[in-house]
Every structure is written in C-alpha cells, then in structure tokens.
Coordinates of C-alpha atoms in Angstrom, one line a residue:
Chain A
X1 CA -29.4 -44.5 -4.4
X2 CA -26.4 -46.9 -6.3
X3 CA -24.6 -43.6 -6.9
X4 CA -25.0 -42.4 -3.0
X5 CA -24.0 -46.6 -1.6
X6 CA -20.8 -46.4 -4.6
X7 CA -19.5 -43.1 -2.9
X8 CA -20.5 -43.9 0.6
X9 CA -19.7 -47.5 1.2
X10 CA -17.0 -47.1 3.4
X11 CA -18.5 -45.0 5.4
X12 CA -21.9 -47.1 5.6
X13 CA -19.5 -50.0 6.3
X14 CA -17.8 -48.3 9.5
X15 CA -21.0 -47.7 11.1
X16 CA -22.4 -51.2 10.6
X17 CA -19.8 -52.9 12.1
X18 CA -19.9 -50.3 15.0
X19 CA -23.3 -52.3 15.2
X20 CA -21.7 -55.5 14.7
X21 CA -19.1 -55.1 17.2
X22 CA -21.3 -53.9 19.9
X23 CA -23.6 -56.9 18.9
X24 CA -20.9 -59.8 19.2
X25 CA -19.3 -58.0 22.4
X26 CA -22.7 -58.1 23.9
X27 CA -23.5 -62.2 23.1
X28 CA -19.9 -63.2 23.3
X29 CA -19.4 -61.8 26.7
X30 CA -23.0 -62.5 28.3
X31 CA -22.9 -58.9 29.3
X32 CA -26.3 -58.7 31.9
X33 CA -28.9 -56.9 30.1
X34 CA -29.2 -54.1 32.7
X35 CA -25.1 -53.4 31.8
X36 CA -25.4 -52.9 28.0
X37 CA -28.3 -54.2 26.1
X38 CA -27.9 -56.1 22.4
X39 CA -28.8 -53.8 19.3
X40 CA -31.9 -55.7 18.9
X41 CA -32.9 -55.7 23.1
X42 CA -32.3 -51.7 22.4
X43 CA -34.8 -51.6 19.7
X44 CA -37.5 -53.4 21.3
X45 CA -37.1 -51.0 23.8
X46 CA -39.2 -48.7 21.4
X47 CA -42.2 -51.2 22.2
X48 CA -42.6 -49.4 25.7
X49 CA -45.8 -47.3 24.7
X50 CA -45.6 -45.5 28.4
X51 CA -42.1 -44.3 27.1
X52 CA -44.1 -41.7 24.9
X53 CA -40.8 -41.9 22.7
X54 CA -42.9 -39.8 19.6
X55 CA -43.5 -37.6 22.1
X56 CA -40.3 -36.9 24.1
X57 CA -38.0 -37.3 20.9
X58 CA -40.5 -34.1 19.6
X59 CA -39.7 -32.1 22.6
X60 CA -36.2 -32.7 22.5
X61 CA -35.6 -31.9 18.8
X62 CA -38.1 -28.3 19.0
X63 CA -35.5 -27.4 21.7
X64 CA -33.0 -28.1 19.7
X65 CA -33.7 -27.0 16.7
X66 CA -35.5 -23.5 18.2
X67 CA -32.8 -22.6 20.1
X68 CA -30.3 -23.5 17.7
X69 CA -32.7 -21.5 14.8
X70 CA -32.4 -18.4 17.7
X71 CA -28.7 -19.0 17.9
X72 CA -28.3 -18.4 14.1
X73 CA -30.4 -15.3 14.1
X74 CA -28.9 -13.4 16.7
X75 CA -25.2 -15.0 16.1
X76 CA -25.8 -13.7 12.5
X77 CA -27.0 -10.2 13.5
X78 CA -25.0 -9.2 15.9
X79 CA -22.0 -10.0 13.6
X80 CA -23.6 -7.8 11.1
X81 CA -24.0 -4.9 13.5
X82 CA -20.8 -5.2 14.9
X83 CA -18.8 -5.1 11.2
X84 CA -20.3 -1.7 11.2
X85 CA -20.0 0.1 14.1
X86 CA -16.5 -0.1 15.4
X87 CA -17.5 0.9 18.7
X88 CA -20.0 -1.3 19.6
X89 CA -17.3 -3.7 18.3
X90 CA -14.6 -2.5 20.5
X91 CA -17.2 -2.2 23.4
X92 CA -19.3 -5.6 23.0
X93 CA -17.0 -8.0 21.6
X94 CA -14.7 -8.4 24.5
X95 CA -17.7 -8.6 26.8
X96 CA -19.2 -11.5 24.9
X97 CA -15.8 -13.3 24.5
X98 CA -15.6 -13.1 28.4
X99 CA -19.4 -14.1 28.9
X100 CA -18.4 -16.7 26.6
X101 CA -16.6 -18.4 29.4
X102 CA -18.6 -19.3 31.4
X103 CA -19.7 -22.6 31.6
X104 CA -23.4 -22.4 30.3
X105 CA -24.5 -25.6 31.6
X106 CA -23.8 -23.9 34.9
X107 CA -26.6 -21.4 34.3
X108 CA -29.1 -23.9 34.0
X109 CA -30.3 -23.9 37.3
X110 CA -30.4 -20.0 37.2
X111 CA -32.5 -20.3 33.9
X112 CA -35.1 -22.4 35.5
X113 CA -35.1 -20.3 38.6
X114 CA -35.8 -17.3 36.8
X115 CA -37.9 -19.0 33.9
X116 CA -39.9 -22.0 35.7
X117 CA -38.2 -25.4 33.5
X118 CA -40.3 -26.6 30.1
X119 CA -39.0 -26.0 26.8
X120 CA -38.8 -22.5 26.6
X121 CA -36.0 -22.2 29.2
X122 CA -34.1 -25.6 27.2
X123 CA -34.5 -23.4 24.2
X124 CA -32.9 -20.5 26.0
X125 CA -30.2 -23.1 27.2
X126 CA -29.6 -24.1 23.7
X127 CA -29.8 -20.7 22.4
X128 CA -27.3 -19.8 25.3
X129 CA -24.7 -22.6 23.8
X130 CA -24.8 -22.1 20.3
X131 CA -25.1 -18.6 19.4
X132 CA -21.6 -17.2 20.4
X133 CA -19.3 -19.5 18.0
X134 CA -22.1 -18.5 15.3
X135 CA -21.2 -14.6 16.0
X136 CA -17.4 -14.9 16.2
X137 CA -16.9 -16.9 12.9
X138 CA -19.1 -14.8 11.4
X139 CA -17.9 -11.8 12.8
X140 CA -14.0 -13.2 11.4
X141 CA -15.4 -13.8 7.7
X142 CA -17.1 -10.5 7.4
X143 CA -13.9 -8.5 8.1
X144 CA -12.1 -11.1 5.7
X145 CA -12.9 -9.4 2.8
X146 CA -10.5 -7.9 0.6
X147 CA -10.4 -3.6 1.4
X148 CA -9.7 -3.5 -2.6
X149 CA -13.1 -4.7 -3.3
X150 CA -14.7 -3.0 -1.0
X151 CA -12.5 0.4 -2.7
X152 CA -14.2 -1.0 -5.8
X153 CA -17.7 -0.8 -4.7
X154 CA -17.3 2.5 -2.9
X155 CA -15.5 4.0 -5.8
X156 CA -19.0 2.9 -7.7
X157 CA -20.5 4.8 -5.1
X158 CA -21.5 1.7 -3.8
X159 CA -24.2 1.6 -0.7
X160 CA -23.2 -0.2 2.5
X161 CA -25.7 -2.6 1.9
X162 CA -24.9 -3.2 -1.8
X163 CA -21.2 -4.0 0.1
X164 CA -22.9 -6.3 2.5
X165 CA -25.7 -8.1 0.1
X166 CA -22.8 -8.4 -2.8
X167 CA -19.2 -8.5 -1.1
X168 CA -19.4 -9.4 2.7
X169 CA -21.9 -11.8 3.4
X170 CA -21.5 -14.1 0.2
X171 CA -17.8 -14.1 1.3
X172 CA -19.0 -14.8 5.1
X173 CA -20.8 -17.9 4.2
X174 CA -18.0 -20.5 4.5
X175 CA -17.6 -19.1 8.1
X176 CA -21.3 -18.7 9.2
X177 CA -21.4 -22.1 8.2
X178 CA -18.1 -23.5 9.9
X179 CA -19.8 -21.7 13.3
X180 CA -22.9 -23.2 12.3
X181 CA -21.4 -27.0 12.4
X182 CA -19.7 -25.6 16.5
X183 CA -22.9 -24.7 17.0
X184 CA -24.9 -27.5 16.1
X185 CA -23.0 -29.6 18.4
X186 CA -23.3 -27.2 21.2
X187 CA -27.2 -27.5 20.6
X188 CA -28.1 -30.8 21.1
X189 CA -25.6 -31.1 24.2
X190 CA -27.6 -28.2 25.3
X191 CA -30.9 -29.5 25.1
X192 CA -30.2 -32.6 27.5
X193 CA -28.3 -30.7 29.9
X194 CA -31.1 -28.3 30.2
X195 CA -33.5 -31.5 30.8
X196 CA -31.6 -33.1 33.3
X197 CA -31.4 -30.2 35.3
X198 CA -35.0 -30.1 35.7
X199 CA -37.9 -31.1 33.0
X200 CA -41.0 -33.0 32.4
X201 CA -41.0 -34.0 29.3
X202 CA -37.7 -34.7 26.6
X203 CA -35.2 -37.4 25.6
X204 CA -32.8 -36.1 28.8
X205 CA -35.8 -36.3 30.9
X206 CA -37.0 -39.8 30.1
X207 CA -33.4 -41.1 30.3
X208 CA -33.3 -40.1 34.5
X209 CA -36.4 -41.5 34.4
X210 CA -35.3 -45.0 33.5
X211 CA -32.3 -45.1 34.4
X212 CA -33.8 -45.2 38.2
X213 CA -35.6 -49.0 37.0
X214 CA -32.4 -50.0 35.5
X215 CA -34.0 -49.8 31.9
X216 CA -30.6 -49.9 30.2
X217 CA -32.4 -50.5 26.7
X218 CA -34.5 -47.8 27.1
X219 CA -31.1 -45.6 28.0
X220 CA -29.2 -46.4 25.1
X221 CA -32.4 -45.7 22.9
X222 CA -32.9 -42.3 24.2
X223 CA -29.1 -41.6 23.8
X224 CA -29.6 -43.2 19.8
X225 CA -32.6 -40.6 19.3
X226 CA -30.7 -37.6 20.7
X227 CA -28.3 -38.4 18.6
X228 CA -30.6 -39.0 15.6
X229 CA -31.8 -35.4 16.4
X230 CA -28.1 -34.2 16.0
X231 CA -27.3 -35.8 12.6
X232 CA -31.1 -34.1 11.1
X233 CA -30.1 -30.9 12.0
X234 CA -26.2 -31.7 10.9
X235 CA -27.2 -33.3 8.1
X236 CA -29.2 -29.8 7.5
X237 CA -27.0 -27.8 8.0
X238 CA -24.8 -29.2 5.2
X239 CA -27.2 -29.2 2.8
X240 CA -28.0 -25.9 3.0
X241 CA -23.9 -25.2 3.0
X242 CA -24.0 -27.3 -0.4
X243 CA -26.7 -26.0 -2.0
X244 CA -25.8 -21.8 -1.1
X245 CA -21.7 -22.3 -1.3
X246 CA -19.7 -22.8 -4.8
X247 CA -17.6 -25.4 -4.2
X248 CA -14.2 -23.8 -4.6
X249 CA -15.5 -20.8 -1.9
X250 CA -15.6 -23.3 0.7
X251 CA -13.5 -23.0 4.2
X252 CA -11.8 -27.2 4.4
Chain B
X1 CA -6.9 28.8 -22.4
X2 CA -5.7 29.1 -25.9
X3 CA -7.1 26.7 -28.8
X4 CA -3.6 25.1 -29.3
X5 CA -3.6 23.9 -25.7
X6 CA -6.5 21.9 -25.2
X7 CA -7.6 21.3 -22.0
X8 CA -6.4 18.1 -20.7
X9 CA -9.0 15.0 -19.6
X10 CA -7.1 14.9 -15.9
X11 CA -5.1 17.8 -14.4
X12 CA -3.3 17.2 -11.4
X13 CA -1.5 20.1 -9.9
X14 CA 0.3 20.2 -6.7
X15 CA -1.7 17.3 -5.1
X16 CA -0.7 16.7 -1.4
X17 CA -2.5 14.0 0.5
X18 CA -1.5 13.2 4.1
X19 CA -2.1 10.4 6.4
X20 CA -3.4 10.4 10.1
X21 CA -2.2 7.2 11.5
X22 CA -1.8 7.0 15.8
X23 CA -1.6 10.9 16.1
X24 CA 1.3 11.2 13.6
X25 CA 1.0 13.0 10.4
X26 CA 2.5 10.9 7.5
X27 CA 2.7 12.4 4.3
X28 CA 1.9 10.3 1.7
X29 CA 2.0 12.2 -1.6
X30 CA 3.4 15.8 -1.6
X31 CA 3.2 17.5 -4.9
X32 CA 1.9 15.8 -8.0
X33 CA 1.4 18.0 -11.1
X34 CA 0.0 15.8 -13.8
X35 CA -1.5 16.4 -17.4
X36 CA -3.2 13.2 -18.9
X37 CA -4.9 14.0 -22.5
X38 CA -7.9 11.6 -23.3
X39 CA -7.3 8.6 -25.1
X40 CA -3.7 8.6 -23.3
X41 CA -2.1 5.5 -21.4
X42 CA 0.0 6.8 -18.5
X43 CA 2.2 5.0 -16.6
X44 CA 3.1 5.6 -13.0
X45 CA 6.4 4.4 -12.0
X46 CA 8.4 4.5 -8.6
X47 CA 9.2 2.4 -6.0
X48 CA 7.1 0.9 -3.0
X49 CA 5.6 3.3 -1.0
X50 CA 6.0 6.1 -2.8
X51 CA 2.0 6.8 -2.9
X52 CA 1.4 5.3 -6.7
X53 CA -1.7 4.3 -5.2
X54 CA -2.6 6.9 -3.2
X55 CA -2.3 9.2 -6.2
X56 CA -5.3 6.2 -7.9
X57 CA -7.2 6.5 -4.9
X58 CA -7.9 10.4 -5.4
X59 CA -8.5 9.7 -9.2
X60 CA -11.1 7.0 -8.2
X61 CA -12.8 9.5 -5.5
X62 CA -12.1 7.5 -2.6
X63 CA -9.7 10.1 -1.3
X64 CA -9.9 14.1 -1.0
X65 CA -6.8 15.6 -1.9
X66 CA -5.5 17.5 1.2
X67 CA -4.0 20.2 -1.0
X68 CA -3.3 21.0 -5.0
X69 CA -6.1 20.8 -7.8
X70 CA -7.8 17.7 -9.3
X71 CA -10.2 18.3 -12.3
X72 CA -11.1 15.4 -14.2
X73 CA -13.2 15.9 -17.5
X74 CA -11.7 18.3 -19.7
X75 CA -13.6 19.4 -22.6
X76 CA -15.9 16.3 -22.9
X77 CA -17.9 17.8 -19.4
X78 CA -18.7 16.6 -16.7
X79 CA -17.2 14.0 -15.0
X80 CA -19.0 11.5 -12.6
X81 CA -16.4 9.5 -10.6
X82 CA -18.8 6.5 -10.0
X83 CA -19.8 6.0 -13.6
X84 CA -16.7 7.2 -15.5
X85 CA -14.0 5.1 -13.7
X86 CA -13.4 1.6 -14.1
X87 CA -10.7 0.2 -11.4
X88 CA -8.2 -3.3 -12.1
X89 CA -6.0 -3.9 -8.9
X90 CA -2.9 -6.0 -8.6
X91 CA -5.0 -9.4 -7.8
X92 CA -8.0 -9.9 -9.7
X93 CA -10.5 -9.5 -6.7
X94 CA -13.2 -11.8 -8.6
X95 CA -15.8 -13.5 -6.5
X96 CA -15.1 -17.0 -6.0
X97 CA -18.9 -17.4 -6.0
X98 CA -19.7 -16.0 -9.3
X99 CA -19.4 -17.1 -12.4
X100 CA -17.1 -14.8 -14.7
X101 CA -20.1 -13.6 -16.4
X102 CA -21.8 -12.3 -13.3
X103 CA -18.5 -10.9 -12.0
X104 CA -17.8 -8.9 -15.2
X105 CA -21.6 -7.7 -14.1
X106 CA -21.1 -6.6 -10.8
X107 CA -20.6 -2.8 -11.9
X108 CA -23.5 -2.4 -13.7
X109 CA -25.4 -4.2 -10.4
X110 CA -24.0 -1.5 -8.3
X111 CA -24.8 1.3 -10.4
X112 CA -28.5 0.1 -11.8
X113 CA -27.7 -0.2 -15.6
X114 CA -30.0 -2.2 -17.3
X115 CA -29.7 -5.7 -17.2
X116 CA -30.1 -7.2 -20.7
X117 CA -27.7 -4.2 -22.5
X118 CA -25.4 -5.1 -19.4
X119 CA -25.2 -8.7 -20.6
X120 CA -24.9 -8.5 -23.9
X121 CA -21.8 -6.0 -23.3
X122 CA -20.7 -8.3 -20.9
X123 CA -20.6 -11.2 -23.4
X124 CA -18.8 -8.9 -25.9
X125 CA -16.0 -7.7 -23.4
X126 CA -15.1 -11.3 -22.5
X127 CA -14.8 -11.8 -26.3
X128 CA -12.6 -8.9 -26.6
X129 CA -10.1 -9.7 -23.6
X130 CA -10.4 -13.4 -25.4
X131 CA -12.2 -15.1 -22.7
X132 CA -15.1 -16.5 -24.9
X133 CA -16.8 -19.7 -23.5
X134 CA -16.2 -18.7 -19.5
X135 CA -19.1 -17.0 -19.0
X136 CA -20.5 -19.8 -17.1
X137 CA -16.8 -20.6 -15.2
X138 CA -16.0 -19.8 -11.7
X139 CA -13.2 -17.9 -11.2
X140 CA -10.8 -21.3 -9.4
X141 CA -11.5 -22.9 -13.4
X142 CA -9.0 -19.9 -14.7
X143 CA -5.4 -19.4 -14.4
X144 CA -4.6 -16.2 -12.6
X145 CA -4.3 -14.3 -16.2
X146 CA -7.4 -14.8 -17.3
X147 CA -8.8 -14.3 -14.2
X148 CA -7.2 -11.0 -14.5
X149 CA -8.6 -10.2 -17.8
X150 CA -11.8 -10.8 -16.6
X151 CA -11.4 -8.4 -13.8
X152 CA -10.1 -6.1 -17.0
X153 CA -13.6 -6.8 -18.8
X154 CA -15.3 -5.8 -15.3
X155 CA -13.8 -2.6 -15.1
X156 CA -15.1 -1.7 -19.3
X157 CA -18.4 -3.0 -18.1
X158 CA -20.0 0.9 -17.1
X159 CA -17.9 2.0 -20.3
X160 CA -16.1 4.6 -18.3
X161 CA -13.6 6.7 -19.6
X162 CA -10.7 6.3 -17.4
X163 CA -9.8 2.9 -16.4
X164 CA -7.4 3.2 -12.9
X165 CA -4.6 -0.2 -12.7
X166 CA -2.6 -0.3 -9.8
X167 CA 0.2 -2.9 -10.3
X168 CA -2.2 -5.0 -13.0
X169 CA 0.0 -7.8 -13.7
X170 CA 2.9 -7.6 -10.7
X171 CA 0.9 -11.1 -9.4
X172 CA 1.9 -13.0 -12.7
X173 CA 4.8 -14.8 -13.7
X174 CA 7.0 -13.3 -16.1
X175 CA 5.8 -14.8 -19.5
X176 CA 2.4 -14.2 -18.6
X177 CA 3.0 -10.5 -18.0
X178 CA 4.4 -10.1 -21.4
X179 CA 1.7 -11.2 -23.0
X180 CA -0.9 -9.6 -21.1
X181 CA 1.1 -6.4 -22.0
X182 CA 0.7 -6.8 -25.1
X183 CA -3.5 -8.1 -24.6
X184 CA -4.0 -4.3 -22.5
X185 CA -2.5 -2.4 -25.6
X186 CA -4.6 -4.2 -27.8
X187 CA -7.7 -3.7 -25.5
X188 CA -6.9 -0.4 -25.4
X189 CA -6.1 0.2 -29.1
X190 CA -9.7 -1.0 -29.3
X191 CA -11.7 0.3 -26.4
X192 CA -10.2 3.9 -26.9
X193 CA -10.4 5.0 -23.0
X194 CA -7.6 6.8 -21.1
X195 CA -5.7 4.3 -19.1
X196 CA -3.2 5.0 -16.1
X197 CA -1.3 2.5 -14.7
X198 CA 0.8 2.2 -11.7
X199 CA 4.1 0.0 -11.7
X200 CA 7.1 -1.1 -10.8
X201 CA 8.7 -2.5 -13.3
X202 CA 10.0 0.6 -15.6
X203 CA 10.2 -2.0 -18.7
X204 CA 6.5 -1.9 -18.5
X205 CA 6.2 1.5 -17.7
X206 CA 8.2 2.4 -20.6
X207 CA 6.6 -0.2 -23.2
X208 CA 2.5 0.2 -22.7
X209 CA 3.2 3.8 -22.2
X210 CA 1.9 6.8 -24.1
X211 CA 3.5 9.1 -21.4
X212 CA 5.7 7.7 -18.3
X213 CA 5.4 10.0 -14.8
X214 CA 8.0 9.1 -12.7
X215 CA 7.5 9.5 -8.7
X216 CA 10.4 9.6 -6.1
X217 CA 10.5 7.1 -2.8
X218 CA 8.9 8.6 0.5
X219 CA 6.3 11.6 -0.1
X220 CA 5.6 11.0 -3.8
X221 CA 7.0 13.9 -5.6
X222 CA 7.3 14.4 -9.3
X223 CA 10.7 13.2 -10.3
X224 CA 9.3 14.0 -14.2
X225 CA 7.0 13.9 -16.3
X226 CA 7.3 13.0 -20.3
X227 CA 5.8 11.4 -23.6
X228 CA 7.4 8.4 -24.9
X229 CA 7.9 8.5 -28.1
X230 CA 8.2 4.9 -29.5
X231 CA 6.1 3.9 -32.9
X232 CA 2.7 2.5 -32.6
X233 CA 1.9 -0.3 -32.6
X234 CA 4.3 -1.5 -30.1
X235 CA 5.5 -4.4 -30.4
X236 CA 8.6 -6.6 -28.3
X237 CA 11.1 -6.1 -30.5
X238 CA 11.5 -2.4 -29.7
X239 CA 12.7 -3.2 -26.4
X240 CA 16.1 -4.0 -27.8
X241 CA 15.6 -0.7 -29.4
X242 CA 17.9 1.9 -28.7
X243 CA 14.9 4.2 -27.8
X244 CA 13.9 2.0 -25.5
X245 CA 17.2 1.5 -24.1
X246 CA 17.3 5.5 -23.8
X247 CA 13.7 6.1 -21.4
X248 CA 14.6 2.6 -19.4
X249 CA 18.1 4.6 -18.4
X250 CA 15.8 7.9 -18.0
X251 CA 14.2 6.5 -15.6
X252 CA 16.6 4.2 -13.5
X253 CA 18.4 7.7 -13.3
X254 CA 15.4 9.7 -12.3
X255 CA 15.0 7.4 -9.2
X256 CA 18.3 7.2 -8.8
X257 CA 19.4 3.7 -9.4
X258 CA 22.1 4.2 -12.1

C-alpha cells in the first residue's frame, strides 16, 4: 500500500484536487444546486433508495462487460481466421472496415426494433462498438511476425497451430491488447447510448429519468458510476496485459 | 561410386529454382552444382540477390527445386529435413517473451523431444556458446551478440547435422563479428556438424571456411567452387597471410570486382 501511494502520488494528487477544485468552484460561486451539485451534495445523492443505484449500476456494467467479453471473442477470432485464409481476408476485411463506418450509435433504434430494448440488445450495442478495433489490431499483430521465424518452424515441420500457439499469437498480444484498451472505451459509451435510446433499467436510463426532476446530484452520480464501471474493466484489462506480456514485448 | 570418392553429405547438381511473382517468371537460382563433405563449413559468397538464400531455403526443405538434384545424407542414411537441420538467420529471431532458456527450447517443442534431456542440453549449449547464467534472461537483457549465440544454441538444440546460416553476423558491428567468427569456429570445432553459411563479406567467407562457393549476381550461377586451404586452427593473424591475401583476390575476381 506505501509502495503503490510512493509510486502513485502524483497521480492520486491530480485527481483529488479535481475534487477540490470542483468543490471550492461549487461554494465559492454559490452555484444553485440544480446547476452543479458539491462533491458531498453528489454523494448523498446515493441515499435515494428509489434510485435502485445497486441495481442499475449492475445492469449497466453486465452490458458492458458482456458485450465488451463478446467483442473480444469474436474480434479475436475472426482475426485468427482471417490470418489464414487470404481470401476470406481479401473478401471480408474491406467489408468490415466499411461497416466499420457507420455510426453504431445510429443503429440503436434498429437494434431495439428488431430486438425489443433490455440488456440483451445494449449488449449487442456494446458488442457492435467494441469488437471491430479488437479484430483490426489483432489482425495487424498477427501478420507482424517475422516470415524467418515462421521459415523456422515450417522447416521443423512445424504445424499451423504450433505457428499460431508459439509464434503468432504470443507476438499479437501487445496488439490485442492495445485494441482491447479502444475497445473498452467504445464499451461503456455503448452501453449508455444503447440505454438512452430506449431502456428500463441502467445507469443511462436512470440519468433521463432524473434529469426530468432536475436531480442534478443524482446526474452527476450516475455519470461517476458509469465511469467507475469504465476504470473496473480498464483497470482489468491492464492487469491481465501485465500479468500475460513481458515487459520489454510491450507495444508504448 | 568408387571407395576413394566417398559420397558426399549434400550434393547439389544443377539446381534451378524459379519465382512466380505477378505472372512473371523470375529466375532466382539457375544452376548450382555443389559437393559439401560432412563435417565441412561452407561458405556461400555473392552479392545481394544473387539467391544465397534461396539456395538455404531448398537445403532447409522449405523450397522444391524446380530443376537439378538435391540429395542430402550421404553415407550416414537417411536424412530427415525437420530433425537434421538447424537454421541461424541474419537477426536473431528470439522471442521477446521467452526467456533464453526456453527459446534455445523451442525446437525440441516443435518436434516433441523430451523435455528433461531437452533441458539439460539446453543448459549445456548455452555453456558452450558461453552464455552461462542467461537461462533465466529475456532476450532485451542481451546485446545483439549474444542474442545471436543464443539463436546459435537454438539451432544445436535437435542435434542436427547440418546447421543452415544465412548472413549470421551481417547485423553486428564490426568487432563483434570478429569475435563471433572466431566463437562459430570454436563451436564448430566442438559440435562437429556440417555448417554452410551464406555471406557477403568474402573476408569471412574466406576465414571460417573449409570450402568457399562463389555465386554470380542475378540467377545464382556457380562462379566456382574450391577448398581453402589455410592451417587449422584459424586464427586472425592469417589474414595478413599471403594465402589469405591469395583466395580474398580469388574471389573479388570471380565476381568481378578487381
């Protein structure tokens, strides 16, 4: 715990006076409540017990972290399938890249159409958000590995899979991960879009739901847990970088 | 085949390999006629793209010759590609998330030998190419000559019989390169297998040398082929010898650069 404050100070310091900042801009100005609550007035907030935050905050983050947890399987496997079939590469790639550009948030409404709205069309949102910038930089670091290595292995007579297990994917990691840290982004954002649009239940959801009673507390709280929600599965998703990558293999 | 003329570990004879690259046909080696005796170390010489490597390649089975003979095995039997070649490329290809122990073992992964005997030999090989005590290293800890003798101990791991260097030391600087000169022909003094190694430099093809082949610039085509007779052990002073002096000339002339 000393060791983690010695190396992290600075950092622990910049958010706190965040805090501090917002909480001496808040008394010194006499902003009106219902414009930006203190830190404290946004913590008591919590107190609400019809706000169901346990609740909501759950939804939110199994949406995220589903559809994010879908986004790294199929992101993953595609990438695999297309680094061995050159034509399903030429053929699909392309595609995605272009499907890739349309604004997902935009097929929201189509998703709920065609899905009814509830978490399994958020996670499908999410999924939607995430998973292409997991297959592209995974797709990139398979194909960065050195054809002398894979000459080595084949010349060992080598299976593909022995290539993949051994050479490709190890050497992927650093960019399955740097998709995975896109992608992560992409998720959360997903999940609140994908409530807005239509929900019952959710951080995004309980956020239009106050904001019609002028709860500004309860606004900023929601908007605190969502990103709370962001940093777990961020904060995952570097641990699980640190603890597979050797330090020196590392994209920076 | 007589009992004076033994029959040699590698014959090459008339090799042609060709390219297809966007319809066009480029020939990439067009007649390569090549005895190597076991035990030899063969050097390769010629300039860039002259097909050094793709003349590697076919020894390491990774291409078919499009035309000529290739037997590898001589009177020692069978030959098996996968277990009997050990390849060292120009950059040491380790894998920046191994340690050197486990990269030296990545051989006798692929090919199943058994783990414990693997280790062991493992251990051994980095004492012989005198990296003791970086088992446990990552490959960023070493300079990039001793990550290269690593990748040296790597391809002895399967004991093969003919180890396969294209350009081993062209990435270091020039110090280094002497010295790791010097570190193969002890290695191979002591590891006894039948070396060939492509190059550029012509100073190091006629040093580590037991017998130089010199290919020609496009198509690679035999310029010549001959021993080089200089006293073993070798050591540096011989290349101010006037032996030396004679094959270095040989050679510039072969290729045409005198």
């Amino acid at each position: 715990m000393i060791a983690f404050l010695r190396r992290h100070w600075l950092a622990i310091l910049s958010h706190v006076a965040l805090i501090a900042v917002w909480w001496l801009f808040v008394a010194l100005g006499d902003v009106p409540k219902y414009i930006m609550p203190s830190p404290v007035e946004t913590i008591a907030s919590l107190g609400q017990a019809n706000y169901d935050w346990v609740n909501n905050t759950l939804v939110t983050g199994a949406e995220v972290f589903g559809g994010y947890a879908l986004g790294v399987v199929v992101g993953v496997g595609l990438a695999l399938i297309f680094s061995w079939s050159a034509t399903l590469n030429a053929a699909f790639m392309p595609l995605l890249v272009s499907l890739n550009m349309i604004p997902k948030v935009a097929l929201g409404p189509l998703f709920i159409v065609w899905f009814s709205y509830g978490i399994g069309s958020n996670i499908l949102i999410v999924f939607s958000l995430c998973f292409l910038p997991i297959l592209l930089t995974t797709a990139r670091g398979l194909k960065e590995v050195e054809p002398e290595l894979i000459d080595l292995v084949r010349a060992l007579r080598g299976s593909r899979w022995q290539i993949f297990t051994k050479i490709q994917l190890p050497g992927a990691l650093p960019y399955v991960f740097a998709g995975m840290k896109v992608g992560a982004i992409l998720a959360v954002a997903g999940a609140i879009v994908g409530e807005f649009i239509a929900s019952d239940r959710g951080l995004g959801y309980l956020m239009l739901q106050v904001q019609v009673t002028l709860d500004t507390a309860a606004m900023f709280m929601s908007v605190l847990l969502i990103t709370l929600v962001g940093v777990v599965l961020y904060a995952l998703v570097l641990w699980l970088e640190r603890s597979l990558i050797v330090q020196d293999a590392r994209v920076r | 085949m007589t009992a004076d003329t033994p029959v040699p570990f590698i014959r090459l004879d008339g090799v042609r390999k060709e390219y297809q690259t966007r319809g066009e046909t480029f020939l990439a080696v067009s007649d390569v006629t090549l005895d190597i005796q076991e035990g030899a170390l063969v050097s390769l010489v010629g300039p860039s793209g002259c097909g050094k490597t793709t003349v590697l390649k076919i020894l390491a089975g990774l291409h078919a010759a499009d035309g000529g003979k290739v037997e590898i095995g001589g009177e020692a039997g069978a030959y098996d590609t996968a277990r009997d070649t050990g390849m060292v490329f120009q950059q040491a290809l380790l894998l920046k998330w191994r340690r050197i122990l486990d990269n030296v073992l990545l051989p006798a992964e692929i090919l199943g030998l058994p783990r414990r005997a693997a280790r062991e030999r493992a251990r051994d090989l980095l004492n012989m190419v005198g990296l003791d005590g970086c088992e446990d290293k990552y490959p960023y800890e070493l300079s990039g000559g001793m990550q290269q003798r690593a990748a040296i101990a790597r391809a002895l791991i399967h004991d093969p019989r003919l180890i396969l260097m294209d350009e081993p030391f062209g990435a270091l600087d020039a110090l280094t390169r002497e010295k790791m000169n010097l570190e193969l022909l002890r290695i191979w003094s002591e590891s006894r297998k039948t070396i060939v190694l492509v190059t550029h430099s012509i100073q190091e093809a006629v040093f580590l040398a037991t017998h130089c082949a010199v290919l020609t610039a496009g198509p690679a085509r035999m310029a010549a082929s001959f021993p080089i007779d200089l006293p073993s052990p070798r050591t540096l002073d011989m290349k101010t010898h006037e032996a030396f002096g004679d094959y270095t000339r040989r050679i510039y002339r072969l290729l045409g650069m005198d």
